[in-house]
Amino acid sequence: MTKLAAQQVRYTDRSAVERAVKKLRDFPPLVTSGEVEHLREMVASAQRGERFWLQGGDCAESLDDCRPEPIANKLKILLQMSLVLVHGMKKPVIRVGRFAGQYAKPRSKPMETRDGVELPSYFGDLVNRMPFTPEDREPNPHLMVRGYQHAAVTLNFIRSLIDGGFADLHHPVQWDLGFLDHAGLRPEMRQQYRTMATELANALTFMEALGDKSVDEMGRVDFFTSHEALNLLYESAQTRSVPRREGYYNLTTHFPWIGERTRALDGAHIEYCRGIRNPVGVKIGPKTTPEELVATIDALNPSNEAGKLVLITRLGADHAASAAPRLIEAVQKAGKTVLWTSDPMHGNTRSTRDGTKTRSFEHILKELEAVIDAHERAGTHLGGVHFELTGEDVTECTGGATGLADDGLGENYQSPCDPRLNYAQALEMAFVLANRMG
Ligand code: PEP
Ligand code: CO
């Protein structure tokens, strides 16, 4: 690797790094090249406006949260949101979880100081641990192996749930609607959701009665995994060629993305992501110039292939209305094939008076609306959304129908990193979005 890699970890024990990388390289892959190629086709179809992209999950997964309930709940909220979106937008939804490997975090400061003590910042469970002790904060190469193993366990459970009919659209009654009852949802929303689930079930039954062969396919739910491709040691270890296919695949995930802090044009993350067959995402912040955006697209996808590139704008509610139109125009003028998605979370983080990181439902929605408007005016389309969310009843973001305010955030704040929409807020967001885009 000759390019400069931003945000890379400084391990002190070289031989431990080599042992960890060898172990990773020798493991079987988490995903297959066939699945990656399938996702490429899905991305291409979303680029043509035939599908909508829904990506979501924790800011940072933690090894301790590799337990059945949080995983099932995350799957459930994404599935329920997708059901709402399918119903409202009348098109299939591509479901992409920020999970099974979302363990590495970029940080704005490499060191953290508390009471005069300075230690490395927490870079996610793939790198070091959260407790503020010298042992925990020391980057540990073996955590890459543990992260991979936990990603495998997570993905195994997700695949089993799906194979076992957890997400079979033919049987929405099995979606455990009781879950809706204790989640602080408004009654109208609960009713709207129930009606929608019944309508979808009836539509499937009707089509089956007509003998439509494609129904089976429609009823089956696909799920893809994604994570930020931050730690290039980890990403490269499972990057390989596959018999009877051309090119290289990152087989730790279907969809790696490049973060806002690591997308330097001459940097290693761009160089890595352009070289793999996986579709890739790139975060685009409010200061990105139109020229820089087009150059980034050219670097990642020089032959302008369909299905390769997903742009994830994260502009902030106050900048979206001015930034989005010029970015859209530049890409349109340059004739680039991309999927436009919006991450309305990362430009809208603020601290409360007592220093708690939060985001408001209203700011998140404001950014989404500004981006949707910009696309409508340009004659393009917003092809997807990217949320930090959880299926749990946490109190990390304010607003929405739950009316959570700053002073209520302490009740059940769990995220080690960025604040996530909770179950009710996420589902409400899907309803608002479906109504706005339907
Ligand atoms: C993230 O997605 O958690 C993240 C760090 O985002 P960004 O790179 O857009 O800041
Ligand atoms: Co985040």
Short mmCIF file of C-alpha atoms and ligand atoms in Angstrom, two decimals:
data_model
loop_
_atom_site.label_atom_id
_atom_site.label_comp_id
_atom_site.label_asym_id
_atom_site.label_seq_id
_atom_site.Cartn_x
_atom_site.Cartn_y
_atom_site.Cartn_z
CA MET A 1 0.00 0.00 0.00
CA THR A 2 1.63 3.21 -1.11
CA LYS A 3 -1.23 5.68 -0.75
CA LEU A 4 -1.74 7.60 2.44
CA ALA A 5 -4.36 5.95 4.63
CA ALA A 6 -6.15 8.35 6.96
CA GLN A 7 -7.43 7.19 10.36
CA GLN A 8 -5.31 4.05 10.40
CA VAL A 9 -4.53 2.36 13.67
CA ARG A 10 -1.05 2.42 15.18
CA TYR A 11 -0.48 -1.06 16.52
CA THR A 12 2.67 -1.54 18.56
CA ASP A 13 3.00 -5.33 18.25
CA ARG A 14 3.80 -6.04 14.59
CA SER A 15 3.89 -9.80 14.92
CA ALA A 16 0.48 -9.80 16.61
CA VAL A 17 -0.85 -7.84 13.63
CA GLU A 18 0.61 -10.40 11.25
CA ARG A 19 -0.92 -13.28 13.19
CA ALA A 20 -4.34 -11.59 13.21
CA VAL A 21 -4.23 -10.81 9.49
CA LYS A 22 -3.18 -14.35 8.63
CA LYS A 23 -6.03 -15.73 10.70
CA LEU A 24 -8.49 -13.42 8.93
CA ARG A 25 -7.13 -14.37 5.55
CA ASP A 26 -7.55 -18.08 6.29
CA PHE A 27 -11.15 -17.85 7.51
CA PRO A 28 -13.99 -18.68 5.13
CA PRO A 29 -15.66 -15.55 3.75
CA LEU A 30 -18.80 -14.00 5.26
CA VAL A 31 -20.53 -13.29 1.95
CA THR A 32 -20.22 -14.72 -1.54
CA SER A 33 -19.25 -13.14 -4.83
CA GLY A 34 -22.64 -14.18 -6.21
CA GLU A 35 -24.40 -12.13 -3.53
CA VAL A 36 -22.16 -9.17 -4.27
CA GLU A 37 -22.97 -9.41 -7.98
CA HIS A 38 -26.66 -9.65 -7.11
CA LEU A 39 -26.40 -6.47 -5.06
CA ARG A 40 -24.69 -4.74 -7.99
CA GLU A 41 -27.73 -5.56 -10.11
CA MET A 42 -30.00 -4.23 -7.38
CA VAL A 43 -28.02 -0.98 -7.20
CA ALA A 44 -28.20 -0.62 -10.98
CA SER A 45 -31.95 -1.09 -10.84
CA ALA A 46 -32.26 1.51 -8.06
CA GLN A 47 -30.18 3.87 -10.21
CA ARG A 48 -32.84 3.49 -12.89
CA GLY A 49 -35.49 4.38 -10.31
CA GLU A 50 -36.99 0.90 -10.12
CA ARG A 51 -36.01 0.20 -6.52
CA PHE A 52 -35.46 2.15 -3.31
CA TRP A 53 -32.47 1.71 -1.02
CA LEU A 54 -32.93 1.49 2.75
CA GLN A 55 -29.72 1.31 4.77
CA GLY A 56 -29.69 1.45 8.54
CA GLY A 57 -28.35 0.23 11.83
CA ASP A 58 -26.10 1.23 14.68
CA CYS A 59 -23.47 3.92 14.41
CA ALA A 60 -21.11 1.41 15.98
CA GLU A 61 -21.98 -2.21 16.62
CA SER A 62 -20.52 -3.53 19.82
CA LEU A 63 -19.26 -7.02 20.51
CA ASP A 64 -21.42 -7.12 23.65
CA ASP A 65 -24.54 -6.48 21.60
CA CYS A 66 -24.00 -9.66 19.61
CA ARG A 67 -27.08 -11.17 21.28
CA PRO A 68 -30.30 -12.51 19.76
CA GLU A 69 -32.72 -9.75 20.86
CA PRO A 70 -30.89 -6.68 19.57
CA ILE A 71 -30.10 -8.41 16.27
CA ALA A 72 -33.67 -9.64 15.75
CA ASN A 73 -35.04 -6.23 16.72
CA LYS A 74 -32.79 -4.47 14.24
CA LEU A 75 -33.87 -6.82 11.50
CA LYS A 76 -37.47 -6.29 12.48
CA ILE A 77 -37.40 -2.50 12.39
CA LEU A 78 -35.66 -2.50 9.01
CA LEU A 79 -38.19 -4.96 7.64
CA GLN A 80 -41.12 -3.01 9.00
CA MET A 81 -39.75 0.25 7.61
CA SER A 82 -39.26 -1.42 4.26
CA LEU A 83 -42.83 -2.69 4.29
CA VAL A 84 -44.07 0.84 4.88
CA LEU A 85 -41.85 2.14 2.06
CA VAL A 86 -42.88 -0.61 -0.38
CA HIS A 87 -46.49 0.18 0.30
CA GLY A 88 -46.08 3.94 0.03
CA MET A 89 -43.71 4.05 -2.93
CA LYS A 90 -45.01 1.05 -4.86
CA LYS A 91 -41.57 -0.24 -5.62
CA PRO A 92 -39.29 -2.92 -4.14
CA VAL A 93 -36.91 -1.91 -1.39
CA ILE A 94 -33.29 -3.05 -1.09
CA ARG A 95 -32.59 -3.68 2.59
CA VAL A 96 -29.05 -3.03 3.74
CA GLY A 97 -28.10 -3.34 7.40
CA ARG A 98 -25.29 -1.42 9.00
CA PHE A 99 -24.41 -4.67 10.71
CA ALA A 100 -22.29 -7.82 10.81
CA GLY A 101 -19.06 -5.83 10.79
CA GLN A 102 -19.80 -2.18 11.65
CA TYR A 103 -17.14 -2.22 14.35
CA ALA A 104 -14.61 0.45 13.32
CA LYS A 105 -15.12 4.17 13.91
CA PRO A 106 -13.21 7.19 12.62
CA ARG A 107 -12.69 9.84 15.30
CA SER A 108 -12.12 13.56 15.04
CA LYS A 109 -9.42 13.40 17.74
CA PRO A 110 -6.90 10.54 18.02
CA MET A 111 -6.52 11.08 21.77
CA GLU A 112 -9.02 11.69 24.53
CA THR A 113 -8.27 13.50 27.79
CA ARG A 114 -10.17 12.99 31.04
CA ASP A 115 -9.10 14.59 34.31
CA GLY A 116 -5.64 15.26 32.93
CA VAL A 117 -5.17 11.67 31.71
CA GLU A 118 -4.64 11.24 27.97
CA LEU A 119 -5.43 7.93 26.24
CA PRO A 120 -6.18 6.89 22.65
CA SER A 121 -9.77 7.63 21.61
CA TYR A 122 -12.18 4.75 21.24
CA PHE A 123 -12.04 3.60 17.59
CA GLY A 124 -14.69 0.89 17.79
CA ASP A 125 -14.57 -2.70 19.04
CA LEU A 126 -12.54 -3.78 16.02
CA VAL A 127 -9.66 -1.67 17.32
CA ASN A 128 -9.86 -1.04 21.07
CA ARG A 129 -12.38 -1.03 23.90
CA MET A 130 -14.58 1.69 25.34
CA PRO A 131 -13.58 1.78 29.09
CA PHE A 132 -11.16 4.62 29.79
CA THR A 133 -8.18 2.53 30.94
CA PRO A 134 -4.74 2.21 29.29
CA GLU A 135 -5.29 -1.53 28.68
CA ASP A 136 -8.71 -1.10 27.07
CA ARG A 137 -7.72 1.84 24.90
CA GLU A 138 -4.53 0.23 23.55
CA PRO A 139 -5.26 -0.93 19.96
CA ASN A 140 -5.35 -4.73 19.99
CA PRO A 141 -4.90 -6.58 16.67
CA HIS A 142 -6.71 -9.64 17.97
CA LEU A 143 -9.91 -7.56 18.09
CA MET A 144 -9.96 -7.76 14.28
CA VAL A 145 -10.32 -11.54 14.62
CA ARG A 146 -12.96 -11.20 17.32
CA GLY A 147 -14.84 -8.64 15.21
CA TYR A 148 -14.83 -11.01 12.25
CA GLN A 149 -16.09 -13.87 14.42
CA HIS A 150 -18.86 -11.74 15.87
CA ALA A 151 -19.81 -10.55 12.39
CA ALA A 152 -20.04 -14.21 11.34
CA VAL A 153 -22.25 -15.10 14.30
CA THR A 154 -24.48 -12.08 13.64
CA LEU A 155 -24.83 -12.88 9.98
CA ASN A 156 -25.47 -16.55 10.68
CA PHE A 157 -28.36 -15.60 12.95
CA ILE A 158 -29.76 -13.14 10.40
CA ARG A 159 -29.60 -15.72 7.63
CA SER A 160 -31.29 -18.32 9.83
CA LEU A 161 -34.06 -15.94 10.83
CA ILE A 162 -34.73 -15.11 7.20
CA ASP A 163 -34.55 -18.73 6.03
CA GLY A 164 -36.90 -19.67 8.86
CA GLY A 165 -39.59 -17.32 7.58
CA PHE A 166 -39.06 -14.46 10.06
CA ALA A 167 -39.42 -12.02 7.23
CA ASP A 168 -41.76 -13.87 4.89
CA LEU A 169 -44.05 -11.24 3.43
CA HIS A 170 -46.72 -13.88 2.91
CA HIS A 171 -47.15 -14.09 6.65
CA PRO A 172 -47.00 -10.63 8.10
CA VAL A 173 -48.98 -11.96 11.07
CA GLN A 174 -45.76 -13.66 12.06
CA TRP A 175 -44.08 -10.31 12.34
CA ASP A 176 -44.99 -10.19 15.98
CA LEU A 177 -47.17 -7.15 15.83
CA GLY A 178 -47.36 -7.24 19.60
CA PHE A 179 -44.01 -5.55 19.44
CA LEU A 180 -45.84 -2.48 18.20
CA ASP A 181 -47.82 -2.27 21.43
CA HIS A 182 -45.07 -1.50 23.88
CA ALA A 183 -43.07 0.84 21.73
CA GLY A 184 -44.66 4.21 22.45
CA LEU A 185 -46.27 4.50 19.03
CA ARG A 186 -49.22 6.72 18.31
CA PRO A 187 -52.42 4.61 17.89
CA GLU A 188 -53.07 5.99 14.37
CA MET A 189 -49.67 4.85 13.29
CA ARG A 190 -50.17 1.40 14.72
CA GLN A 191 -53.50 1.16 12.92
CA GLN A 192 -52.01 2.42 9.65
CA TYR A 193 -49.27 -0.18 9.91
CA ARG A 194 -51.72 -3.02 10.57
CA THR A 195 -53.90 -2.03 7.63
CA MET A 196 -50.87 -1.83 5.42
CA ALA A 197 -49.59 -5.28 6.43
CA THR A 198 -53.02 -6.81 5.74
CA GLU A 199 -53.26 -5.05 2.37
CA LEU A 200 -49.88 -6.37 1.34
CA ALA A 201 -50.74 -9.90 2.44
CA ASN A 202 -53.98 -9.74 0.47
CA ALA A 203 -52.20 -8.45 -2.61
CA LEU A 204 -49.74 -11.35 -2.48
CA THR A 205 -52.54 -13.88 -2.03
CA PHE A 206 -54.39 -12.35 -4.96
CA MET A 207 -51.40 -12.56 -7.24
CA GLU A 208 -50.69 -16.10 -6.15
CA ALA A 209 -54.26 -17.01 -7.01
CA LEU A 210 -53.59 -15.67 -10.50
CA GLY A 211 -50.68 -18.07 -10.71
CA ASP A 212 -47.99 -15.43 -11.05
CA LYS A 213 -44.65 -17.19 -10.76
CA SER A 214 -42.76 -14.12 -9.67
CA VAL A 215 -44.70 -13.90 -6.43
CA ASP A 216 -42.44 -16.39 -4.74
CA GLU A 217 -39.56 -14.15 -5.50
CA MET A 218 -41.45 -11.10 -4.31
CA GLY A 219 -42.33 -12.77 -1.05
CA ARG A 220 -38.73 -13.63 -0.29
CA VAL A 221 -36.82 -10.97 1.51
CA ASP A 222 -33.20 -10.23 0.70
CA PHE A 223 -30.91 -8.69 3.21
CA PHE A 224 -27.49 -7.21 2.60
CA THR A 225 -24.75 -6.24 5.04
CA SER A 226 -22.64 -3.10 5.06
CA HIS A 227 -20.01 -1.37 7.12
CA GLU A 228 -17.58 1.51 6.83
CA ALA A 229 -14.42 0.23 5.16
CA LEU A 230 -12.15 2.02 7.60
CA ASN A 231 -9.51 -0.40 8.81
CA LEU A 232 -7.84 -1.43 5.57
CA LEU A 233 -5.92 -4.26 7.22
CA TYR A 234 -9.23 -5.88 8.05
CA GLU A 235 -10.82 -5.16 4.67
CA SER A 236 -7.84 -6.36 2.63
CA ALA A 237 -7.43 -9.62 4.52
CA GLN A 238 -10.66 -10.99 3.04
CA THR A 239 -10.28 -9.39 -0.38
CA ARG A 240 -9.73 -12.11 -2.92
CA SER A 241 -10.32 -13.39 -6.40
CA VAL A 242 -12.90 -16.09 -6.86
CA PRO A 243 -12.84 -19.04 -9.29
CA ARG A 244 -14.57 -18.32 -12.62
CA ARG A 245 -15.05 -14.62 -11.89
CA GLU A 246 -12.98 -11.62 -12.81
CA GLY A 247 -11.73 -9.09 -10.33
CA TYR A 248 -11.45 -8.93 -6.57
CA TYR A 249 -14.17 -9.12 -3.95
CA ASN A 250 -14.27 -7.85 -0.40
CA LEU A 251 -15.94 -10.85 1.19
CA THR A 252 -16.37 -9.40 4.69
CA THR A 253 -19.47 -7.52 3.55
CA HIS A 254 -21.70 -6.91 0.56
CA PHE A 255 -21.40 -3.16 0.71
CA PRO A 256 -18.40 -1.28 2.12
CA TRP A 257 -18.54 2.49 2.24
CA ILE A 258 -15.97 5.25 2.58
CA GLY A 259 -16.52 7.75 5.37
CA GLU A 260 -16.46 11.53 5.12
CA ARG A 261 -13.08 11.66 6.88
CA THR A 262 -11.31 9.13 4.66
CA ARG A 263 -12.40 9.98 1.15
CA ALA A 264 -9.25 11.93 0.15
CA LEU A 265 -8.93 11.66 -3.63
CA ASP A 266 -5.35 10.45 -3.43
CA GLY A 267 -5.97 8.37 -0.34
CA ALA A 268 -5.82 4.63 0.26
CA HIS A 269 -9.53 4.17 0.92
CA ILE A 270 -10.52 5.38 -2.54
CA GLU A 271 -7.72 3.35 -4.07
CA TYR A 272 -8.92 0.23 -2.26
CA CYS A 273 -12.63 0.66 -3.07
CA ARG A 274 -12.09 1.33 -6.77
CA GLY A 275 -10.31 -1.99 -7.05
CA ILE A 276 -13.07 -4.28 -5.85
CA ARG A 277 -16.18 -5.58 -7.57
CA ASN A 278 -18.43 -4.73 -4.61
CA PRO A 279 -20.73 -1.78 -5.04
CA VAL A 280 -19.35 0.93 -2.76
CA GLY A 281 -20.70 3.97 -1.01
CA VAL A 282 -19.03 7.28 -0.35
CA LYS A 283 -20.15 9.87 2.18
CA ILE A 284 -20.44 13.40 0.83
CA GLY A 285 -20.35 16.28 3.30
CA PRO A 286 -21.59 19.88 2.88
CA LYS A 287 -18.18 21.32 2.00
CA THR A 288 -17.71 19.04 -0.99
CA THR A 289 -17.36 21.08 -4.17
CA PRO A 290 -19.03 19.95 -7.39
CA GLU A 291 -15.58 19.43 -8.98
CA GLU A 292 -14.41 17.32 -6.06
CA LEU A 293 -17.54 15.21 -6.24
CA VAL A 294 -17.13 14.49 -9.94
CA ALA A 295 -13.45 13.69 -9.41
CA THR A 296 -14.40 11.30 -6.58
CA ILE A 297 -16.89 9.55 -8.85
CA ASP A 298 -14.28 9.27 -11.60
CA ALA A 299 -11.74 7.85 -9.17
CA LEU A 300 -14.14 5.22 -7.81
CA ASN A 301 -15.85 4.28 -11.04
CA PRO A 302 -13.70 5.42 -13.99
CA SER A 303 -15.68 3.53 -16.62
CA ASN A 304 -19.00 4.82 -15.26
CA GLU A 305 -20.44 1.32 -14.78
CA ALA A 306 -23.97 0.95 -13.53
CA GLY A 307 -24.37 -0.72 -10.14
CA LYS A 308 -21.04 0.36 -8.68
CA LEU A 309 -21.48 3.65 -6.89
CA VAL A 310 -23.80 4.87 -4.16
CA LEU A 311 -23.46 8.49 -3.08
CA ILE A 312 -24.45 9.09 0.53
CA THR A 313 -24.90 12.82 1.09
CA ARG A 314 -24.82 14.00 4.72
CA LEU A 315 -25.23 17.72 4.46
CA GLY A 316 -27.02 18.97 7.57
CA ALA A 317 -30.50 20.46 7.69
CA ASP A 318 -29.19 24.01 7.32
CA HIS A 319 -26.95 23.33 4.32
CA ALA A 320 -28.91 20.74 2.37
CA ALA A 321 -31.11 23.19 0.46
CA SER A 322 -28.09 25.09 -0.86
CA ALA A 323 -25.59 22.22 -1.25
CA ALA A 324 -27.76 19.49 -2.80
CA PRO A 325 -28.79 21.32 -6.01
CA ARG A 326 -25.24 22.15 -7.06
CA LEU A 327 -23.99 18.63 -6.36
CA ILE A 328 -26.87 17.09 -8.27
CA GLU A 329 -26.37 19.45 -11.19
CA ALA A 330 -22.65 18.64 -11.43
CA VAL A 331 -23.26 14.89 -11.54
CA GLN A 332 -26.05 15.31 -14.03
CA LYS A 333 -23.92 17.49 -16.31
CA ALA A 334 -21.03 15.05 -16.14
CA GLY A 335 -23.37 12.21 -17.12
CA LYS A 336 -22.40 9.97 -14.20
CA THR A 337 -24.35 6.89 -13.18
CA VAL A 338 -24.79 6.97 -9.39
CA LEU A 339 -27.39 6.10 -6.81
CA TRP A 340 -28.25 9.18 -4.77
CA THR A 341 -28.97 8.36 -1.16
CA SER A 342 -29.35 10.65 1.82
CA ASP A 343 -27.88 10.17 5.29
CA PRO A 344 -29.74 12.87 7.22
CA MET A 345 -28.04 11.88 10.49
CA HIS A 346 -24.38 12.87 10.35
CA GLY A 347 -24.83 16.52 9.43
CA ASN A 348 -27.29 17.01 12.28
CA THR A 349 -25.45 16.01 15.43
CA ARG A 350 -25.47 18.53 18.27
CA SER A 351 -24.58 18.55 21.95
CA THR A 352 -27.09 19.34 24.67
CA ARG A 353 -26.16 21.69 27.52
CA ASP A 354 -24.81 18.82 29.55
CA GLY A 355 -22.72 17.59 26.63
CA THR A 356 -24.94 14.70 25.45
CA LYS A 357 -24.73 14.05 21.70
CA THR A 358 -28.14 14.09 20.10
CA ARG A 359 -30.06 14.72 16.88
CA SER A 360 -33.60 15.90 16.40
CA PHE A 361 -36.21 14.11 14.35
CA GLU A 362 -37.23 17.48 12.89
CA HIS A 363 -33.71 18.33 11.63
CA ILE A 364 -33.37 14.86 10.15
CA LEU A 365 -36.66 15.25 8.34
CA LYS A 366 -35.81 18.78 7.21
CA GLU A 367 -32.64 17.54 5.50
CA LEU A 368 -34.52 14.69 3.82
CA GLU A 369 -37.18 17.07 2.53
CA ALA A 370 -34.60 19.51 1.19
CA VAL A 371 -32.83 16.71 -0.69
CA ILE A 372 -36.09 15.29 -2.08
CA ASP A 373 -37.07 18.80 -3.25
CA ALA A 374 -33.69 19.33 -4.90
CA HIS A 375 -34.04 16.08 -6.84
CA GLU A 376 -37.57 16.88 -7.89
CA ARG A 377 -36.46 20.23 -9.23
CA ALA A 378 -33.52 18.73 -11.09
CA GLY A 379 -35.62 15.95 -12.60
CA THR A 380 -33.54 13.27 -10.83
CA HIS A 381 -34.61 11.09 -7.94
CA LEU A 382 -33.56 10.37 -4.40
CA GLY A 383 -32.87 6.64 -4.61
CA GLY A 384 -32.45 5.78 -0.96
CA VAL A 385 -31.91 6.69 2.67
CA HIS A 386 -29.32 5.88 5.32
CA PHE A 387 -30.22 6.03 9.02
CA GLU A 388 -28.58 5.33 12.32
CA LEU A 389 -31.29 3.46 14.14
CA THR A 390 -32.01 0.63 16.50
CA GLY A 391 -34.97 -1.62 17.18
CA GLU A 392 -34.70 -0.82 20.89
CA ASP A 393 -36.55 1.76 22.92
CA VAL A 394 -33.52 3.99 23.47
CA THR A 395 -33.58 7.73 24.19
CA GLU A 396 -30.83 9.18 21.99
CA CYS A 397 -32.57 11.41 19.43
CA THR A 398 -35.19 14.00 20.34
CA GLY A 399 -38.56 14.71 18.75
CA GLY A 400 -40.98 12.87 16.55
CA ALA A 401 -44.32 11.71 17.90
CA THR A 402 -42.68 10.44 21.07
CA GLY A 403 -41.94 14.07 21.96
CA LEU A 404 -38.64 13.20 23.58
CA ALA A 405 -36.79 16.34 24.72
CA ASP A 406 -33.21 17.02 25.79
CA ASP A 407 -34.00 16.42 29.45
CA GLY A 408 -35.33 12.93 28.70
CA LEU A 409 -32.21 11.68 26.93
CA GLY A 410 -30.65 10.28 30.09
CA GLU A 411 -33.41 7.73 30.54
CA ASN A 412 -32.04 5.04 28.23
CA TYR A 413 -29.06 6.39 26.30
CA GLN A 414 -26.94 3.47 25.17
CA SER A 415 -24.99 4.35 22.04
CA PRO A 416 -21.21 4.38 22.52
CA CYS A 417 -21.02 6.67 19.49
CA ASP A 418 -23.69 8.61 17.61
CA PRO A 419 -27.36 8.92 18.68
CA ARG A 420 -29.78 6.58 16.86
CA LEU A 421 -33.47 6.83 16.05
CA ASN A 422 -35.31 4.48 18.37
CA TYR A 423 -37.92 1.96 17.26
CA ALA A 424 -40.87 4.36 17.25
CA GLN A 425 -38.93 7.24 15.68
CA ALA A 426 -37.58 5.00 12.92
CA LEU A 427 -40.99 3.63 12.03
CA GLU A 428 -42.49 7.11 12.10
CA MET A 429 -39.72 8.31 9.79
CA ALA A 430 -40.63 5.55 7.34
CA PHE A 431 -44.28 6.63 7.37
CA VAL A 432 -43.45 10.27 6.78
CA LEU A 433 -41.06 9.35 4.00
CA ALA A 434 -43.50 6.96 2.36
CA ASN A 435 -46.21 9.64 2.40
CA ARG A 436 -43.85 12.27 1.02
CA MET A 437 -42.42 10.09 -1.74
CA GLY A 438 -45.44 7.92 -2.53
C1 PEP B 1 -20.91 7.06 10.22
O1 PEP B 1 -21.58 6.70 9.25
O2 PEP B 1 -21.03 6.58 11.36
C2 PEP B 1 -19.95 8.18 10.04
C3 PEP B 1 -18.88 8.30 10.80
O3 PEP B 1 -20.34 9.02 9.06
P1 PEP B 1 -19.52 10.14 8.28
O4 PEP B 1 -18.35 9.47 7.65
O5 PEP B 1 -20.53 10.61 7.27
O6 PEP B 1 -19.16 11.22 9.26
CO CO B 2 -22.29 7.60 13.09
#
